[in-house]
mmCIF file of C-alpha atoms in Angstrom:
data_model
loop_
_atom_site.group_PDB
_atom_site.id
_atom_site.type_symbol
_atom_site.label_atom_id
_atom_site.label_comp_id
_atom_site.label_asym_id
_atom_site.label_seq_id
_atom_site.Cartn_x
_atom_site.Cartn_y
_atom_site.Cartn_z
ATOM 1 C CA MET A 1 110.835 128.467 107.434
ATOM 2 C CA ASN A 2 110.681 127.560 103.752
ATOM 3 C CA LEU A 3 107.593 125.362 103.985
ATOM 4 C CA ALA A 4 107.462 124.413 100.312
ATOM 5 C CA LYS A 5 111.082 123.229 100.342
ATOM 6 C CA TYR A 6 110.539 121.316 103.572
ATOM 7 C CA ILE A 7 107.583 119.473 102.101
ATOM 8 C CA LYS A 8 109.388 118.765 98.840
ATOM 9 C CA ASP A 9 112.402 117.373 100.707
ATOM 10 C CA ASN A 10 110.441 115.236 103.178
ATOM 11 C CA MET A 11 107.479 113.760 101.321
ATOM 12 C CA VAL A 12 108.108 110.152 100.260
ATOM 13 C CA ILE A 13 106.379 108.321 97.409
ATOM 14 C CA ILE A 14 104.686 105.174 98.685
ATOM 15 C CA PRO A 15 104.334 102.749 95.746
ATOM 16 C CA LYS A 16 101.211 100.782 94.938
ATOM 17 C CA GLY A 17 100.764 97.373 96.500
ATOM 18 C CA GLN A 18 98.488 95.176 98.598
ATOM 19 C CA GLU A 19 98.083 94.841 102.341
ATOM 20 C CA LEU A 20 96.273 92.332 104.538
ATOM 21 C CA ILE A 21 94.346 94.213 107.203
ATOM 22 C CA ARG A 22 93.299 92.327 110.322
ATOM 23 C CA ASP A 23 91.272 93.617 113.224
ATOM 24 C CA PHE A 24 90.661 91.713 116.443
ATOM 25 C CA VAL A 25 87.294 92.880 117.725
ATOM 26 C CA ASP A 26 86.427 92.503 121.397
ATOM 27 C CA GLN A 27 83.018 91.046 122.130
ATOM 28 C CA GLU A 28 82.856 93.580 124.957
ATOM 29 C CA LYS A 29 82.694 97.232 123.997
ATOM 30 C CA TRP A 30 85.725 99.085 125.355
ATOM 31 C CA ILE A 31 85.363 102.837 125.673
ATOM 32 C CA SER A 32 88.598 103.884 127.342
ATOM 33 C CA SER A 33 90.551 106.498 125.401
ATOM 34 C CA ASN A 34 93.789 106.224 127.376
ATOM 35 C CA SER A 35 96.479 105.047 124.953
ATOM 36 C CA LYS A 36 98.857 104.340 127.835
ATOM 37 C CA MET A 37 96.719 101.592 129.317
ATOM 38 C CA SER A 38 97.511 97.950 128.615
ATOM 39 C CA ILE A 39 95.930 96.336 125.578
ATOM 40 C CA PRO A 40 92.224 96.281 126.478
ATOM 41 C CA GLY A 41 89.433 93.783 126.116
ATOM 42 C CA SER A 42 88.729 90.135 126.727
ATOM 43 C CA ASN A 43 90.737 87.223 125.374
ATOM 44 C CA GLU A 44 87.941 86.123 123.064
ATOM 45 C CA LYS A 45 87.965 88.283 119.961
ATOM 46 C CA THR A 46 86.425 88.094 116.519
ATOM 47 C CA VAL A 47 88.993 88.330 113.730
ATOM 48 C CA LYS A 48 88.072 90.462 110.734
ATOM 49 C CA GLN A 49 90.409 90.587 107.766
ATOM 50 C CA LYS A 50 90.548 91.895 104.219
ATOM 51 C CA THR A 51 93.143 92.345 101.495
ATOM 52 C CA VAL A 52 93.195 95.875 100.129
ATOM 53 C CA ASP A 53 94.798 97.456 97.088
ATOM 54 C CA ILE A 54 96.915 100.495 97.942
ATOM 55 C CA GLN A 55 97.284 103.171 95.283
ATOM 56 C CA PRO A 56 100.467 105.276 95.160
ATOM 57 C CA PHE A 57 100.476 108.305 97.454
ATOM 58 C CA LEU A 58 102.860 110.660 99.212
ATOM 59 C CA LEU A 59 103.562 110.511 102.947
ATOM 60 C CA LEU A 60 105.636 112.775 105.175
ATOM 61 C CA ASN A 61 108.727 110.859 106.285
ATOM 62 C CA THR A 62 108.256 111.903 109.940
ATOM 63 C CA PRO A 63 105.394 112.849 112.216
ATOM 64 C CA VAL A 64 104.552 116.558 111.946
ATOM 65 C CA THR A 65 107.014 118.423 114.170
ATOM 66 C CA ASN A 66 106.445 121.322 116.565
ATOM 67 C CA GLU A 67 108.231 123.664 114.158
ATOM 68 C CA VAL A 68 106.022 122.804 111.197
ATOM 69 C CA TYR A 69 102.817 122.734 113.216
ATOM 70 C CA ALA A 70 103.496 126.104 114.819
ATOM 71 C CA TYR A 71 104.458 127.697 111.483
ATOM 72 C CA VAL A 72 101.303 126.500 109.757
ATOM 73 C CA MET A 73 98.980 127.272 112.667
ATOM 74 C CA GLU A 74 100.720 130.629 113.240
ATOM 75 C CA PHE A 75 101.782 130.546 116.859
ATOM 76 C CA ASP A 76 105.088 130.554 118.718
ATOM 77 C CA HIS A 77 106.903 127.407 119.814
ATOM 78 C CA ASP A 78 109.915 126.529 121.931
ATOM 79 C CA ILE A 79 112.924 126.418 119.593
ATOM 80 C CA LYS A 80 114.446 123.692 121.785
ATOM 81 C CA THR A 81 111.644 121.303 120.814
ATOM 82 C CA LYS A 82 111.285 122.255 117.159
ATOM 83 C CA ASP A 83 112.312 118.782 115.913
ATOM 84 C CA PHE A 84 110.057 116.877 118.296
ATOM 85 C CA PRO A 85 106.732 115.485 117.063
ATOM 86 C CA VAL A 86 103.821 117.724 117.920
ATOM 87 C CA VAL A 87 101.601 116.074 120.551
ATOM 88 C CA ASN A 88 98.444 116.919 122.464
ATOM 89 C CA VAL A 89 96.709 117.394 119.127
ATOM 90 C CA SER A 90 93.266 115.967 118.497
ATOM 91 C CA TRP A 91 92.034 114.331 115.310
ATOM 92 C CA ILE A 92 90.100 117.521 114.609
ATOM 93 C CA ASP A 93 93.274 119.595 115.117
ATOM 94 C CA ALA A 94 95.039 117.369 112.579
ATOM 95 C CA ILE A 95 92.234 117.792 110.034
ATOM 96 C CA ILE A 96 92.342 121.583 110.409
ATOM 97 C CA PHE A 97 96.126 121.523 110.047
ATOM 98 C CA CYS A 98 95.795 119.615 106.760
ATOM 99 C CA ASN A 99 93.465 122.258 105.346
ATOM 100 C CA ASN A 100 95.669 125.094 106.618
ATOM 101 C CA ILE A 101 98.894 123.747 105.155
ATOM 102 C CA SER A 102 97.116 123.129 101.856
ATOM 103 C CA GLU A 103 95.970 126.747 101.812
ATOM 104 C CA LYS A 104 99.429 128.090 102.693
ATOM 105 C CA LEU A 105 100.962 126.217 99.768
ATOM 106 C CA GLY A 106 98.262 127.188 97.287
ATOM 107 C CA LEU A 107 96.713 123.719 97.085
ATOM 108 C CA ASP A 108 93.091 122.652 97.203
ATOM 109 C CA LYS A 109 91.757 121.694 100.629
ATOM 110 C CA CYS A 110 90.853 118.023 100.937
ATOM 111 C CA TYR A 111 88.413 118.328 103.818
ATOM 112 C CA LYS A 112 84.976 119.854 104.052
ATOM 113 C CA LEU A 113 84.621 120.665 107.744
ATOM 114 C CA ASN A 114 81.512 120.079 109.818
ATOM 115 C CA SER A 115 80.742 120.626 113.504
ATOM 116 C CA VAL A 116 79.695 116.952 113.612
ATOM 117 C CA SER A 117 82.978 115.123 113.158
ATOM 118 C CA GLU A 118 81.443 112.062 111.510
ATOM 119 C CA LYS A 119 80.230 114.329 108.718
ATOM 120 C CA ILE A 120 83.684 115.706 107.885
ATOM 121 C CA LYS A 121 84.219 114.544 104.319
ATOM 122 C CA ILE A 122 87.331 114.073 102.216
ATOM 123 C CA ASP A 123 87.545 114.890 98.514
ATOM 124 C CA ASN A 124 90.278 112.699 97.079
ATOM 125 C CA SER A 125 90.206 114.607 93.806
ATOM 126 C CA LYS A 126 91.881 117.573 95.540
ATOM 127 C CA ASN A 127 95.660 118.004 95.501
ATOM 128 C CA GLY A 128 96.112 119.155 99.092
ATOM 129 C CA PHE A 129 97.117 117.414 102.298
ATOM 130 C CA ARG A 130 95.206 114.831 104.306
ATOM 131 C CA LEU A 131 95.656 112.202 106.982
ATOM 132 C CA PRO A 132 96.598 108.733 105.749
ATOM 133 C CA ASN A 133 93.809 106.216 105.988
ATOM 134 C CA ASP A 134 94.164 103.127 108.148
ATOM 135 C CA ASP A 135 95.071 100.782 105.274
ATOM 136 C CA GLU A 136 97.652 103.186 103.842
ATOM 137 C CA TRP A 137 99.273 103.722 107.221
ATOM 138 C CA GLN A 138 99.799 100.004 107.840
ATOM 139 C CA TYR A 139 101.117 99.398 104.314
ATOM 140 C CA ALA A 140 103.505 102.349 104.556
ATOM 141 C CA CYS A 141 104.695 101.278 107.994
ATOM 142 C CA ARG A 142 105.438 97.741 106.870
ATOM 143 C CA GLY A 143 107.610 99.043 104.025
ATOM 144 C CA ASN A 144 107.925 95.684 102.234
ATOM 145 C CA SER A 145 108.879 93.871 105.448
ATOM 146 C CA LYS A 146 107.085 90.688 106.486
ATOM 147 C CA GLY A 147 106.956 90.760 110.261
ATOM 148 C CA TYR A 148 105.322 92.775 113.026
ATOM 149 C CA ARG A 149 108.086 95.380 112.722
ATOM 150 C CA TYR A 150 110.358 96.563 109.916
ATOM 151 C CA GLY A 151 113.460 96.038 112.061
ATOM 152 C CA ASN A 152 114.760 95.382 115.554
ATOM 153 C CA ILE A 153 112.715 97.488 117.951
ATOM 154 C CA GLU A 154 115.798 99.007 119.592
ATOM 155 C CA ASP A 155 116.994 100.248 116.199
ATOM 156 C CA ILE A 156 113.731 101.678 114.906
ATOM 157 C CA ALA A 157 111.610 102.857 117.833
ATOM 158 C CA TRP A 158 111.432 104.821 121.054
ATOM 159 C CA TYR A 159 109.237 102.827 123.430
ATOM 160 C CA GLU A 160 108.784 102.154 127.135
ATOM 161 C CA GLU A 161 112.094 100.331 127.625
ATOM 162 C CA ASN A 162 114.461 102.803 125.917
ATOM 163 C CA SER A 163 112.713 106.196 125.828
ATOM 164 C CA GLY A 164 113.370 107.329 129.383
ATOM 165 C CA GLU A 165 109.613 107.993 129.538
ATOM 166 C CA LYS A 166 109.925 110.992 127.235
ATOM 167 C CA LEU A 167 109.425 112.124 123.670
ATOM 168 C CA HIS A 168 112.406 112.289 121.313
ATOM 169 C CA PRO A 169 113.267 114.304 118.174
ATOM 170 C CA VAL A 170 112.346 112.730 114.848
ATOM 171 C CA LYS A 171 114.831 110.832 112.666
ATOM 172 C CA MET A 172 116.956 109.519 115.533
ATOM 173 C CA LYS A 173 116.041 105.904 114.808
ATOM 174 C CA LYS A 174 116.440 103.863 111.622
ATOM 175 C CA GLU A 175 113.928 104.409 108.825
ATOM 176 C CA ASN A 176 111.977 101.648 107.052
ATOM 177 C CA GLN A 177 112.458 100.540 103.431
ATOM 178 C CA PHE A 178 110.225 103.351 102.171
ATOM 179 C CA GLY A 179 112.358 105.957 103.952
ATOM 180 C CA LEU A 180 109.873 106.642 106.758
ATOM 181 C CA PHE A 181 111.075 107.437 110.285
ATOM 182 C CA ASP A 182 109.282 106.916 113.607
ATOM 183 C CA MET A 183 106.402 104.932 112.164
ATOM 184 C CA ILE A 184 106.674 102.703 115.233
ATOM 185 C CA GLY A 185 107.100 104.244 118.675
ATOM 186 C CA ASN A 186 107.761 107.839 119.743
ATOM 187 C CA VAL A 187 104.154 108.948 119.079
ATOM 188 C CA TRP A 188 100.921 107.273 118.117
ATOM 189 C CA GLU A 189 99.579 108.710 114.846
ATOM 190 C CA TRP A 190 96.021 109.615 113.897
ATOM 191 C CA CYS A 191 94.467 108.099 110.778
ATOM 192 C CA PHE A 192 91.375 109.457 109.035
ATOM 193 C CA ASP A 193 89.159 106.391 109.519
ATOM 194 C CA LEU A 194 86.287 105.809 111.869
ATOM 195 C CA TYR A 195 87.037 102.655 113.866
ATOM 196 C CA ASP A 196 83.563 101.079 113.977
ATOM 197 C CA GLU A 197 80.762 103.621 113.760
ATOM 198 C CA THR A 198 78.049 101.116 114.710
ATOM 199 C CA ARG A 199 79.712 100.183 118.006
ATOM 200 C CA TYR A 200 81.915 103.194 118.815
ATOM 201 C CA GLY A 201 80.252 106.160 117.112
ATOM 202 C CA ASN A 202 82.738 108.870 116.169
ATOM 203 C CA TYR A 203 85.888 107.136 117.473
ATOM 204 C CA ARG A 204 88.876 107.492 115.107
ATOM 205 C CA ILE A 205 91.904 105.227 114.686
ATOM 206 C CA PHE A 206 95.478 105.922 115.738
ATOM 207 C CA ARG A 207 98.453 103.716 115.052
ATOM 208 C CA GLY A 208 101.963 102.535 115.872
ATOM 209 C CA GLY A 209 102.718 102.864 119.572
ATOM 210 C CA SER A 210 104.632 105.555 121.450
ATOM 211 C CA PHE A 211 107.499 106.312 123.804
ATOM 212 C CA ALA A 212 105.188 105.281 126.657
ATOM 213 C CA SER A 213 104.030 102.008 125.082
ATOM 214 C CA GLU A 214 105.101 98.526 126.033
ATOM 215 C CA GLU A 215 106.952 96.530 123.402
ATOM 216 C CA ARG A 216 103.980 94.501 122.207
ATOM 217 C CA ALA A 217 102.004 97.678 121.443
ATOM 218 C CA CYS A 218 104.690 98.964 119.053
ATOM 219 C CA GLY A 219 104.200 97.353 115.676
ATOM 220 C CA THR A 220 102.886 97.565 112.143
ATOM 221 C CA THR A 221 99.422 96.308 113.031
ATOM 222 C CA SER A 222 99.058 98.009 116.425
ATOM 223 C CA ARG A 223 95.860 100.026 116.493
ATOM 224 C CA ARG A 224 93.943 102.115 119.031
ATOM 225 C CA LYS A 225 90.848 104.284 118.898
ATOM 226 C CA SER A 226 89.397 107.339 120.625
ATOM 227 C CA PHE A 227 86.970 110.231 120.222
ATOM 228 C CA PRO A 228 88.093 112.934 117.763
ATOM 229 C CA GLU A 229 88.636 115.602 120.444
ATOM 230 C CA PHE A 230 90.987 113.353 122.417
ATOM 231 C CA LYS A 231 94.482 114.734 123.146
ATOM 232 C CA ILE A 232 97.413 113.231 125.031
ATOM 233 C CA ASP A 233 101.164 113.724 125.297
ATOM 234 C CA ASP A 234 102.125 110.714 123.164
ATOM 235 C CA LEU A 235 99.726 111.169 120.224
ATOM 236 C CA GLY A 236 100.531 113.079 117.019
ATOM 237 C CA PHE A 237 100.086 112.597 113.271
ATOM 238 C CA ARG A 238 101.749 112.733 109.861
ATOM 239 C CA ILE A 239 100.346 113.986 106.574
ATOM 240 C CA ALA A 240 99.708 112.439 103.183
ATOM 241 C CA MET A 241 98.721 113.684 99.740
ATOM 242 C CA ASN A 242 97.621 112.223 96.421
ATOM 243 C CA ASN A 243 99.560 114.674 94.255
ATOM 244 C CA LEU A 244 102.445 112.523 93.034
ATOM 245 C CA GLU A 245 103.825 115.413 91.012
ATOM 246 C CA GLY A 246 104.677 117.216 94.249
ATOM 247 C CA ILE A 247 104.144 120.928 94.834
#
């Protein structure tokens, strides 16, 4: 494939703005990593919130597909599923992919790897690829909309009620106002951030709901967490970069 052209054609500029980030923290520590379980925790939660400034960045308009992942990681894939989001990839797999695609396109790697995942560092001065952070993901997903979703769920997302319990190719549902597809539903998406290192150690955040998720789990502010080696068949990722001039 022509990787450079693909990236040029499918990276979307996300403009600067502000986003209110809320997190509802259970008083009980919840350690399950199964994204297909119902929303966990007790009914009594502490609300944390902050308003953050989002700087302009580039974001892939779909989750990374099997075709792109296989090309970058240099292994074969089933041509019949080339346009499906890649799944069963861990947070660590996604970080390695970001460095590999940067190298293939002659860009500087953003991540300095470490066998201890909490010590993997990002250098935002580099022009290569990275995972979006939690704040960026929510802002990009919202796409200037005001509600929990950027449209009617049937129009924008594959979820429990309409997916047939299976993954679907990207770009089959309506995009948001920023031109991003599948931000809600189809697959959960890894973000770079630690969830709460004090309480959950190395757990990382993933966002947005999946084809297996109930309706209430598919939204702009929907968030889950798990250990960085975690893999499952409804969890993928998309890539971001700071280089607004493109490649």
